[in-house]
Amino acid sequence: MAKQVSAQGLQWFQDVRFGMFIHWGPSAIPARHDWIMAAESIPVPEYEKFAAQFNPTKFSADEWVSIAADAGQKYMVFTSRHHDGFSMYDTALSDYKITNSPFGRDPVRELADAIARRGDIKLGFYSSVLDWHHPAYRFRDESGLAWSDYLEFLHGQVRELCTNYGELACLWFDGDWPRHQLPAEHAYFKAGGSFEYDKLYDLIHTLQPGAVVLNNRHDEPLSGEDVQGFEQDLPGMNTAGFNPSTVYTFPLEVCMTINDHWFYVDGSRNHKSARQLVQYLARSASAGANYLLNVGPTTEGEILPQHAERLRRVGKWLKVNGESIYGTRAGTIAPTAVTVSTRKGNTHYVHILDNVSDYVVLNDVPAQSARLLSNGLPVEMQRKEGKLILIVPESQRDSMDTVVVLS
Ligand code: GLC
């Protein structure tokens, strides 16, 4: 049995509900595909040329952190190393890293410092357990390295991340697909097919007792994993086909792209509107899940202005309605076609997500009073045939999400 996160760490994580996910790396240079190295079968030396050009001169940690803060996001999960194997921080365990690119700076150091200056956001790290660049991981490599050399690297990087950048919110793992991606004769299988998670998670929980561990590739969290993750979908709604349909009794997190991609991809469309983002946040919270919303900064290091603008509009809504999100737990009032709910003790927050009529009909809830969260005005309640009807005229509605507080 691996250790788990501290009770305080877990509570903090559940209370904050909203985080910024950032996928950033040299694939933002060709900007054609999230997985361009694999999708276009680009050999390592060719791909290394992108890394060697990486010079995001417009990167400003303060700017990114201020966008997250304005959005009301309380943690920032950054790709320390994605599948392409390029370390986005000044690791001592590889030369294939951002501080050896023309940029020469350590964005993680700068983000950690910017976050420390504010004090109301925590940093977290995405780490890929697979690595298309590391000679001990790659397909059919003749490096002579052993699987244990790869594990030493992977665990060593996690140790660096847990040691060098202050108090973390989470360690977030991806890429546990060797069964699908590696040939049967690969060292991974010869070594028993393991990333030695028990050891890895103990290391994290020892160095960062308040940081949660999430492994997005495990349907049911393993020992030492504190949160169950869902991707591009709400818990239990397996519309994309790659999510667990079972929701276990764990704290939950939904990660989602703001457009169609994790990384910056030229011409990516389908930017979610501020309204959609607010509603995903409310729906996630109503299911007891955090909402980790991804942006993919550009080659030059900027979060796209249209993304920053949407995030800030979500933040404006949260300024008024944050009480119905932060510190809440899954709602116990059954959702309807137009409502979901969140809860804090005996206080229920009904989120009205569509304005089809002046009233919403809920299954009866033993509520004594109802008021609008935005301005405190009382909301008229009627009871009929075991139902509770809330009357909220159009003029009092918020087009994103109108919150009614039932006490
Ligand atoms: C998907 C993407 C991967 C991304 C991950 C985040 O698996 O393929 O690139 O990092 O989602 O959950």
PDB file of C-alpha atoms and ligand atoms in Angstrom, residues 21 23 34-35 79 82-83 126 132 172-175 177 216-217 230-232 242 255-257 262-263 294, ligand 1:
ATOM      1  CA  PHE A  21      -3.893  23.057 -17.389  1.00  0.00           C
ATOM      2  CA  HIS A  23       0.318  21.989 -22.493  1.00  0.00           C
ATOM      3  CA  ASP A  34      -0.709  17.488 -30.380  1.00  0.00           C
ATOM      4  CA  TRP A  35       1.229  14.308 -31.051  1.00  0.00           C
ATOM      5  CA  THR A  79       3.641  19.826 -18.749  1.00  0.00           C
ATOM      6  CA  HIS A  82       5.277  15.514 -22.443  1.00  0.00           C
ATOM      7  CA  HIS A  83       5.513  12.359 -24.562  1.00  0.00           C
ATOM      8  CA  TYR A 126       1.948  16.915 -15.596  1.00  0.00           C
ATOM      9  CA  TRP A 132       9.584   8.952 -27.118  1.00  0.00           C
ATOM     10  CA  TRP A 172      -0.517  14.434 -12.741  1.00  0.00           C
ATOM     11  CA  PHE A 173       0.515  11.375 -14.766  1.00  0.00           C
ATOM     12  CA  ASP A 174      -0.269  10.480 -18.333  1.00  0.00           C
ATOM     13  CA  GLY A 175       1.039   8.037 -20.909  1.00  0.00           C
ATOM     14  CA  TRP A 177      -0.030   2.892 -22.512  1.00  0.00           C
ATOM     15  CA  ASN A 216      -5.221   9.835 -15.901  1.00  0.00           C
ATOM     16  CA  ARG A 217      -4.641   6.437 -17.493  1.00  0.00           C
ATOM     17  CA  PHE A 230     -11.820  12.135 -16.503  1.00  0.00           C
ATOM     18  CA  GLU A 231     -10.831  13.577 -19.851  1.00  0.00           C
ATOM     19  CA  GLN A 232     -12.900  15.841 -22.098  1.00  0.00           C
ATOM     20  CA  PHE A 242     -11.989   6.579 -23.528  1.00  0.00           C
ATOM     21  CA  CYS A 255      -9.646  17.881 -17.606  1.00  0.00           C
ATOM     22  CA  MET A 256     -10.746  19.547 -20.810  1.00  0.00           C
ATOM     23  CA  THR A 257      -9.342  21.552 -23.698  1.00  0.00           C
ATOM     24  CA  TRP A 262      -4.045  20.238 -25.878  1.00  0.00           C
ATOM     25  CA  PHE A 263      -1.088  22.003 -27.475  1.00  0.00           C
ATOM     26  CA  ASN A 294      -6.396  23.458 -20.664  1.00  0.00           C
TER      27      ASN A 294
HETATM   28  C1  GLC B   1      -4.607  13.038 -24.339  1.00  0.00           C
HETATM   29  C2  GLC B   1      -3.596  13.601 -25.269  1.00  0.00           C
HETATM   30  C3  GLC B   1      -2.332  13.958 -24.543  1.00  0.00           C
HETATM   31  C4  GLC B   1      -2.659  14.881 -23.388  1.00  0.00           C
HETATM   32  C5  GLC B   1      -3.640  14.189 -22.474  1.00  0.00           C
HETATM   33  C6  GLC B   1      -4.088  15.016 -21.322  1.00  0.00           C
HETATM   34  O1  GLC B   1      -4.236  11.763 -23.972  1.00  0.00           O
HETATM   35  O2  GLC B   1      -3.325  12.692 -26.292  1.00  0.00           O
HETATM   36  O3  GLC B   1      -1.455  14.596 -25.418  1.00  0.00           O
HETATM   37  O4  GLC B   1      -1.509  15.208 -22.699  1.00  0.00           O
HETATM   38  O5  GLC B   1      -4.772  13.824 -23.188  1.00  0.00           O
HETATM   39  O6  GLC B   1      -4.959  14.236 -20.568  1.00  0.00           O
END
